[in-house]
Short mmCIF file of C-alpha atoms in Angstrom, two decimals:
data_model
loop_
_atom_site.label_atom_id
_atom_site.label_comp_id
_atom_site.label_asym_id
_atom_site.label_seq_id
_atom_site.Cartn_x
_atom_site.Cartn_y
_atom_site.Cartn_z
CA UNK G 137 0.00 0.00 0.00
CA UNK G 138 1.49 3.36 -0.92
CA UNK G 139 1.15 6.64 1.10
CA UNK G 140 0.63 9.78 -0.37
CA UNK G 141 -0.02 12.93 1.96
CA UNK G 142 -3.21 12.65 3.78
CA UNK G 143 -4.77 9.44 2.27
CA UNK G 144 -3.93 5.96 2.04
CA UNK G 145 -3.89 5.01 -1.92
CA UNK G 146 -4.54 1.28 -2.71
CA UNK G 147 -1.98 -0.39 -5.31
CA UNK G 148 -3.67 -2.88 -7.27
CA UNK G 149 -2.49 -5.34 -9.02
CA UNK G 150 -4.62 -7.30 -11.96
CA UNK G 151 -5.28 -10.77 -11.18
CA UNK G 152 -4.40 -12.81 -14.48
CA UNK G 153 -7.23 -15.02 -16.18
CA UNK G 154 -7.13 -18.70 -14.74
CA UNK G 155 -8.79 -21.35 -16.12
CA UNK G 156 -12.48 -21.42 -17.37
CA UNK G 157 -14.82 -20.13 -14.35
CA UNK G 158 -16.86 -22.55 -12.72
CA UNK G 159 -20.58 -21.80 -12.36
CA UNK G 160 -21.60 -19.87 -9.95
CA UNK G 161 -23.69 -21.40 -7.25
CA UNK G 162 -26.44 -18.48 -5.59
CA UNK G 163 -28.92 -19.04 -2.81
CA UNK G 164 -32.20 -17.53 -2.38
CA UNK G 165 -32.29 -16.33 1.27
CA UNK G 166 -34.85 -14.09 3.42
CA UNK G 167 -34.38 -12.18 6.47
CA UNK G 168 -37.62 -10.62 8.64
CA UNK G 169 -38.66 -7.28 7.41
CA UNK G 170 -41.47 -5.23 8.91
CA UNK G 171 -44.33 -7.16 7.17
CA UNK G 172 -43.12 -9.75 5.61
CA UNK G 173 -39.75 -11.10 4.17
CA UNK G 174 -36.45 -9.43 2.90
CA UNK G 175 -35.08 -10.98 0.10
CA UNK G 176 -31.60 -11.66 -1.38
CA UNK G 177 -29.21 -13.99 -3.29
CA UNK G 178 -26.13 -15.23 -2.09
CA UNK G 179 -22.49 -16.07 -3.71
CA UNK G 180 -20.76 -17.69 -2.00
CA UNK G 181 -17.64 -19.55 -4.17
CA UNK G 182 -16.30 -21.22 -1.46
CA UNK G 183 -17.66 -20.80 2.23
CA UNK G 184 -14.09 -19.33 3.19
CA UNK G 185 -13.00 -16.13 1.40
CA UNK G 186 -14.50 -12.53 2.55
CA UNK G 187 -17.76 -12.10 2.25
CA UNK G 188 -19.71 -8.77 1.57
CA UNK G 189 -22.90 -7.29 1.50
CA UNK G 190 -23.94 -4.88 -1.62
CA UNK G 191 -25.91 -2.11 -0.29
CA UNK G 192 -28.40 -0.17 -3.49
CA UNK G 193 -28.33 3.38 -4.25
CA UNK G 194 -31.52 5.16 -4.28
CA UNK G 195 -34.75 4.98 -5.54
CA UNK G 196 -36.36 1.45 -6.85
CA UNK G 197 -32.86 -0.13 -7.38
CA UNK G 198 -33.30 -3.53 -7.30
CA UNK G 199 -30.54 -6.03 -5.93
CA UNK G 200 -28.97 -6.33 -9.71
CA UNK G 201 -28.09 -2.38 -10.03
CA UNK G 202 -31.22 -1.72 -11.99
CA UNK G 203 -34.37 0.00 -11.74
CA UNK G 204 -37.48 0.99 -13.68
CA UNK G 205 -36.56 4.53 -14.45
CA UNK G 206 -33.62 3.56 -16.96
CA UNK G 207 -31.02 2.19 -15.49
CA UNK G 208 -30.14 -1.32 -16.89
CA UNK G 209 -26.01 -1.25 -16.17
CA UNK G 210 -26.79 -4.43 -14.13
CA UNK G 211 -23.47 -3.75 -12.18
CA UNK G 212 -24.34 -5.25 -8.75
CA UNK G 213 -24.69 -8.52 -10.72
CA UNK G 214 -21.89 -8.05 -12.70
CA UNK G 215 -19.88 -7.03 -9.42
CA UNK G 216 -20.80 -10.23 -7.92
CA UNK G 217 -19.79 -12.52 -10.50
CA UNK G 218 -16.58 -10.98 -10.85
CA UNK G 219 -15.71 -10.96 -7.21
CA UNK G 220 -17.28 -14.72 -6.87
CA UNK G 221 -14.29 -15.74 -9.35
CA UNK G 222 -11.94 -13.66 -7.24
CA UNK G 223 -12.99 -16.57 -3.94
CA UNK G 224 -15.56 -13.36 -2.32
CA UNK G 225 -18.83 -13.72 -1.63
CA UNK G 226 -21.52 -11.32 -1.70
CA UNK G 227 -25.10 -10.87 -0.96
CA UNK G 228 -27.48 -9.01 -2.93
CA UNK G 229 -31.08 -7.22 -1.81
CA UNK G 230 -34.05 -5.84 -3.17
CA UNK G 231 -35.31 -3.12 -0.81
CA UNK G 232 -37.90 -3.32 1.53
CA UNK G 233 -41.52 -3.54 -0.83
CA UNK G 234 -39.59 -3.80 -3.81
CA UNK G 235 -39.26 -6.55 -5.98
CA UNK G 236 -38.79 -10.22 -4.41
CA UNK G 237 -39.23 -8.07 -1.07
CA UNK G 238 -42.36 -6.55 -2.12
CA UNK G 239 -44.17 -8.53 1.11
CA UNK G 240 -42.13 -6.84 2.86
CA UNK G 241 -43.78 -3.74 3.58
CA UNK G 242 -46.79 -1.88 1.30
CA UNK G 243 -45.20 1.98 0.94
CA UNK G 244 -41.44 1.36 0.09
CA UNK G 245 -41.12 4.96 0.61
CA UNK G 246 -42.07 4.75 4.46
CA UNK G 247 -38.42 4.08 5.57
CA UNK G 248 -35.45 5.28 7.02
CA UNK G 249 -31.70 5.19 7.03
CA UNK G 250 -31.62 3.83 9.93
CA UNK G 251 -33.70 0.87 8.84
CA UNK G 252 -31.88 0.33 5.51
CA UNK G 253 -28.73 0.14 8.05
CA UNK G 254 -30.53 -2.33 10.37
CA UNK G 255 -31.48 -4.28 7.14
CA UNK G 256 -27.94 -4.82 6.54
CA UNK G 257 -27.02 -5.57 10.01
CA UNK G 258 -29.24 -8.41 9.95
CA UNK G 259 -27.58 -9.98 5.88
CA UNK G 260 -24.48 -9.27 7.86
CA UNK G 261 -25.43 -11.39 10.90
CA UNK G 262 -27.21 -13.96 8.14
CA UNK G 263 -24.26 -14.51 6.79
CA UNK G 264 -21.73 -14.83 9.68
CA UNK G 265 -24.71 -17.35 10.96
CA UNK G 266 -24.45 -19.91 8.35
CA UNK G 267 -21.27 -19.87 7.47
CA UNK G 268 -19.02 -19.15 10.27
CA UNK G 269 -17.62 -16.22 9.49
CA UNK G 270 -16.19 -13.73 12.00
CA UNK G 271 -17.42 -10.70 10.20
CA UNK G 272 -18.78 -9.17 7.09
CA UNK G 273 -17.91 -6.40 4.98
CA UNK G 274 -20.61 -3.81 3.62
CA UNK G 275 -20.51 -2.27 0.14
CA UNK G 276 -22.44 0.50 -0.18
CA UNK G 277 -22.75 2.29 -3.37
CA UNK G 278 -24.45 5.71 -4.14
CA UNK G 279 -27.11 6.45 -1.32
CA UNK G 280 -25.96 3.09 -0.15
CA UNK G 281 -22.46 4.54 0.91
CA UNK G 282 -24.36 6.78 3.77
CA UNK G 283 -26.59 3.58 4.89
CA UNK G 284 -22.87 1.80 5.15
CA UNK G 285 -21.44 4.39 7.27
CA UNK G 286 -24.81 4.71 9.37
CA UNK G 287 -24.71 0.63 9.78
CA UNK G 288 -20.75 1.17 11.05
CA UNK G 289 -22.19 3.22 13.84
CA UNK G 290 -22.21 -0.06 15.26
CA UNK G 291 -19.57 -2.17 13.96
CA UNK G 292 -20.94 -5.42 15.87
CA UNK G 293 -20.03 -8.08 13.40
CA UNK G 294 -18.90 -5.91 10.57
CA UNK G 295 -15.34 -6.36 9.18
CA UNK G 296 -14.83 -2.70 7.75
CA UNK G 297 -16.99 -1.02 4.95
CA UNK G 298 -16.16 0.01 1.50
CA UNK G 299 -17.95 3.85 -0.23
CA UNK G 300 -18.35 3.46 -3.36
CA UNK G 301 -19.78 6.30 -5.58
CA UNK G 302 -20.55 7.51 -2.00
CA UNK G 303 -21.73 10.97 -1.12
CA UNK G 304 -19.26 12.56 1.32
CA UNK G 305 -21.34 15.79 1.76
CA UNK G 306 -25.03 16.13 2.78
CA UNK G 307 -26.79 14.97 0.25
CA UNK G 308 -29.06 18.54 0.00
CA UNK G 309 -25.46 19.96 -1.16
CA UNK G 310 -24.62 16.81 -3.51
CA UNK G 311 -28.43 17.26 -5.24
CA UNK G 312 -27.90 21.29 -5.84
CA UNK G 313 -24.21 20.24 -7.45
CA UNK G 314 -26.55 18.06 -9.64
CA UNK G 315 -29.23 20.39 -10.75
CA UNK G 316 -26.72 23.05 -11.23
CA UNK G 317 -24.36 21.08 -13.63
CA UNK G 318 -27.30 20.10 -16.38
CA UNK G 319 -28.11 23.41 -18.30
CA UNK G 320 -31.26 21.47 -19.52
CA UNK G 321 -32.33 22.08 -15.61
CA UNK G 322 -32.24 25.97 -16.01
CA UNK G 323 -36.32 26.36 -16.44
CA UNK G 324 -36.52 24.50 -12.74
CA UNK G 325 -33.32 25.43 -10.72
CA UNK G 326 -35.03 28.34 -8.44
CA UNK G 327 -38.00 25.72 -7.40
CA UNK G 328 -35.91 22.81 -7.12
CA UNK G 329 -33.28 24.87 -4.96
CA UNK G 330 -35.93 26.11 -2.75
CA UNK G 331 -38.12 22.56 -2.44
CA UNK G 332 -34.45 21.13 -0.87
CA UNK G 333 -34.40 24.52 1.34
CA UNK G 334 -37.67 23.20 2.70
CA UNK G 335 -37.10 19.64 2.74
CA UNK G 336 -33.58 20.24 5.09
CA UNK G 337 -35.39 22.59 7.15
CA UNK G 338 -38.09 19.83 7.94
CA UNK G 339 -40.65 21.05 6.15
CA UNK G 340 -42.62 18.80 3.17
CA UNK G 341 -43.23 20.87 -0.29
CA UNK G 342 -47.01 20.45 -2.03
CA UNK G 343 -46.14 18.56 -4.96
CA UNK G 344 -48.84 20.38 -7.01
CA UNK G 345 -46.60 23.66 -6.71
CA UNK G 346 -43.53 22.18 -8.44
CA UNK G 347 -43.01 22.36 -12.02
CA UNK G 348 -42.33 19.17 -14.13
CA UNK G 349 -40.54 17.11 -13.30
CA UNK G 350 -40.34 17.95 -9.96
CA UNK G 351 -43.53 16.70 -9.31
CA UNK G 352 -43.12 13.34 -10.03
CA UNK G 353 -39.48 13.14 -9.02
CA UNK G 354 -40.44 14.45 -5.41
CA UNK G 355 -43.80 13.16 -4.65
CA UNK G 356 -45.54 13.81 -1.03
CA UNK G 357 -45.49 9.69 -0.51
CA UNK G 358 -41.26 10.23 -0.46
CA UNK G 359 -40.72 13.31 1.32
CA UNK G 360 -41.10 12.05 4.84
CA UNK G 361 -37.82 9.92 3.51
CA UNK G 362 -36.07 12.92 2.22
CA UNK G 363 -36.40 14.64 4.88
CA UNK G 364 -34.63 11.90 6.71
CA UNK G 365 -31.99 11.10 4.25
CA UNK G 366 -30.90 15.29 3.69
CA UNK G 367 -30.91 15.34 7.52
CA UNK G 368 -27.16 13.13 7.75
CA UNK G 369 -23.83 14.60 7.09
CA UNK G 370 -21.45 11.43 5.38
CA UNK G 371 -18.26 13.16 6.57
CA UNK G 372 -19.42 12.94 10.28
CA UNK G 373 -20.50 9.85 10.21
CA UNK G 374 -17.51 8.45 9.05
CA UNK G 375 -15.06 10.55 10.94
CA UNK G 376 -16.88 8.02 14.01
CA UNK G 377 -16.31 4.80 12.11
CA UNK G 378 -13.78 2.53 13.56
CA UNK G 379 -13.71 0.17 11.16
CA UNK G 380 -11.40 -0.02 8.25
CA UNK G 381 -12.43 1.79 5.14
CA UNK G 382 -12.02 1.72 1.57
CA UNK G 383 -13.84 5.00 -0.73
CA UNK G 384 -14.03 4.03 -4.33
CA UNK G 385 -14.69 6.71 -6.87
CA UNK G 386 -14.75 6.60 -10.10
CA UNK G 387 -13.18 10.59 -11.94
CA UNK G 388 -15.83 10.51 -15.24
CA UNK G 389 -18.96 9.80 -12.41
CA UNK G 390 -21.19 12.94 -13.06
CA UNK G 391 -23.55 12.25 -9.90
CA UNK G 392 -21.17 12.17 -7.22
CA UNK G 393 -17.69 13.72 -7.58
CA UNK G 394 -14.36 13.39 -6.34
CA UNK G 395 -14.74 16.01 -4.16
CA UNK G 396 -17.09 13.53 -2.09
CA UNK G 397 -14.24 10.98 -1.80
CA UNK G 398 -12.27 13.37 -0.63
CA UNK G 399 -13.93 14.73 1.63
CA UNK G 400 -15.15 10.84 3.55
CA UNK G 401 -10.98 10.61 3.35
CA UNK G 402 -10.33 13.83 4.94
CA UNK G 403 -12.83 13.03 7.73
CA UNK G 404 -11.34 9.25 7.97
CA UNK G 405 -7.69 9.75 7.59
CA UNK G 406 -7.16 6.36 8.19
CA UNK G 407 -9.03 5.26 5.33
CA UNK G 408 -8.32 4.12 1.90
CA UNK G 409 -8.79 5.60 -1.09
CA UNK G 410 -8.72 5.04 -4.79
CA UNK G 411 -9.84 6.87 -7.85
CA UNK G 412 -10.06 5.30 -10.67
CA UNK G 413 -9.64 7.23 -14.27
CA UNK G 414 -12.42 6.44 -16.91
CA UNK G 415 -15.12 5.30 -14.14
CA UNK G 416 -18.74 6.40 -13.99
CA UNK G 417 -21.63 6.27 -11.41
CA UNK G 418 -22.91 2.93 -12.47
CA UNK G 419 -18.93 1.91 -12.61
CA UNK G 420 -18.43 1.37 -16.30
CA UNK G 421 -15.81 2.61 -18.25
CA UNK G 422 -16.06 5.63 -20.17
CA UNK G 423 -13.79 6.88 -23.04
CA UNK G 424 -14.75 10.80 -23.46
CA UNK G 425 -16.14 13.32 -21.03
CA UNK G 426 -19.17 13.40 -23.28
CA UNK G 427 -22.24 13.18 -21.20
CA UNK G 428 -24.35 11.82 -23.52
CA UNK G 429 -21.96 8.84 -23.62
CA UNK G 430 -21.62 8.20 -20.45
CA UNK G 431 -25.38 8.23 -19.14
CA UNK G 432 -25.75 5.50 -22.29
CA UNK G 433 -23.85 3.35 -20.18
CA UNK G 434 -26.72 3.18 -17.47
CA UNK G 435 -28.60 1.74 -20.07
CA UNK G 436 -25.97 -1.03 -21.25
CA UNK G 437 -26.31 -4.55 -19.77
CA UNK G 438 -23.73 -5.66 -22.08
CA UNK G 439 -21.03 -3.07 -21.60
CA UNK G 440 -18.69 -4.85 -18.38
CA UNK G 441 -18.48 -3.51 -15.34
CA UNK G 442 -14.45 -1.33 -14.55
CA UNK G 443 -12.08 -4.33 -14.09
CA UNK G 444 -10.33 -1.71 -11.82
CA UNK G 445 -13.74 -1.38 -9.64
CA UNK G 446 -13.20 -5.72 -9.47
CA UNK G 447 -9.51 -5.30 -8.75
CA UNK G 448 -9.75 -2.28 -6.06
CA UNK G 449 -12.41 -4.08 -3.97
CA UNK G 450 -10.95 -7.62 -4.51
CA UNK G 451 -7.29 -6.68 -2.83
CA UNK G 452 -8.83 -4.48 -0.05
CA UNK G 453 -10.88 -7.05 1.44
CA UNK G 454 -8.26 -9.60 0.74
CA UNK G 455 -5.59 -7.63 2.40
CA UNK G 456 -7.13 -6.37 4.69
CA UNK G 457 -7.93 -9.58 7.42
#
């Protein structure tokens, strides 16, 4: 592991192709939700190696990296495979009322962070139940970075946690970064600025006063959970952790920037960190800086996910025993 001035940088080394990958053998596992059941797949390649679970972003994404509102990378799955050949394991969830978990509870909007992070907590404990392992790792990528570092509050049975694409300021600072940067947002940048003034101060906005698409990205059924989400700072919460850490980031990701990974290292100096040229949110590779390119990725179930996304997380929890 090399040093450089304030961070811990992680020097990876590619893995060479073996022989022909075995198939991959996944279980179908619950654990108790609210309602009804929680449900997930496990890989598990060998009962031995490290074993992690892969915590979603936000919104309906399901336990493959994809959801209904055009997002088809499939890079959870993808992730899982390649880290399966690599002797990891991993375990992958829908959300609460979503998908396989839909019995799970009937508004998959009436949540909270804190439940998400219990949620994993219990896949962690799952896991260290059947197979005998000491501890688990937690993956959390996008939204699911801040659910990570809220789980690590309590590290009871947790072997560190790894950010990836992982907000590292509130996220009511993150979303104006994102509705500044599109000039296609200029019509709706006043009301959407001022509906996440509200929403941080407490306060739930009438959808029926916000201007398309506001209205339908911020309906009243999700608010309750904004307000909950905006209301955690990522760099606080992981300035407490006292686990290890690893913060992934890819430099061509236009939804969460370096500047976040920076800032969950500055407030963990002890942590890792890697950034990884070419990588985008949904941790494909992208040639240009074009943006059209790069959100056509979210759409690609064929393109493969960053070997250096495989090859980052691979040696971290490998190394790091």
């Amino acid at each position: 592991m090399m040093k450089v001035p304030g961070f811990a940088i992680l020097a990876i080394v590619a893995v060479s192709a073996a022989a022909a990958p075995t198939p991959l053998v996944t279980t179908e596992l619950t654990v108790p939700g609210p309602q009804g059941p929680v449900a997930g797949t496990l890989v598990d390649p060998d009962g031995k190696g490290p074993a992690i679970v892969i915590i979603p972003g936000s919104g309906p994404t399901d336990r493959d990296g994809n959801n209904p509102l055009g997002v088809k990378a499939a890079s959870y799955r993808m992730l899982a495979e390649a880290l399966a050949a690599r002797g990891i394991a991993t375990l992958r969830a829908d959300k609460r009322g979503l998908g396989a978990s839909k019995a799970a509870m009937a508004d998959p909007s009436a949540v909270t962070i804190a439940d998400y992070a219990g949620d994993a907590h219990a896949w962690a404990k799952l896991i260290a139940e059947r197979t005998g392992r000491r501890c688990v790792w937690l993956l959390g990528h996008s939204e699911g970075g801040l659910i990570a570092l809220r789980a690590a509050q309590d590290p009871s049975g947790l072997c560190g946690i790894i950010l990836v694409a992982a907000p590292g300021r509130p996220l009511g600072t993150v979303m104006r970064g994102q509705f500044r940067a599109n000039p296609a947002n200029a019509a709706i940048l006043d009301a959407a600025l001022a509906m996440l003034d509200a929403i941080e101060a407490g306060r739930q906005v009438d959808p029926a006063t916000l201007p398309p698409p506001l209205d339908k990205m911020f309906p009243a059924a999700v608010q309750p959970y904004m307000i909950d989400l905006l209301s955690y700072d990522p760099a606080k919460l992981a300035a407490s952790v006292r686990l290890p850490i690893l913060i992934v980031q890819g430099e061509r990701d236009t939804q969460v920037g370096v500047e976040d990974a920076r800032a969950l290292a500055v407030a963990a100096p002890r942590a890792t960190l890697a950034l990884l040229p070419g990588v985008n949110h949904v941790l494909k590779l992208v040639a240009t800086d074009d943006r059209a390119a790069n959100r056509a990725t979210y759409g690609d179930p064929t393109l493969p996910i960053a070997p250096a996304v495989i090859d980052t997380v691979a040696a971290f929890v490998t190394m790091t025993r």
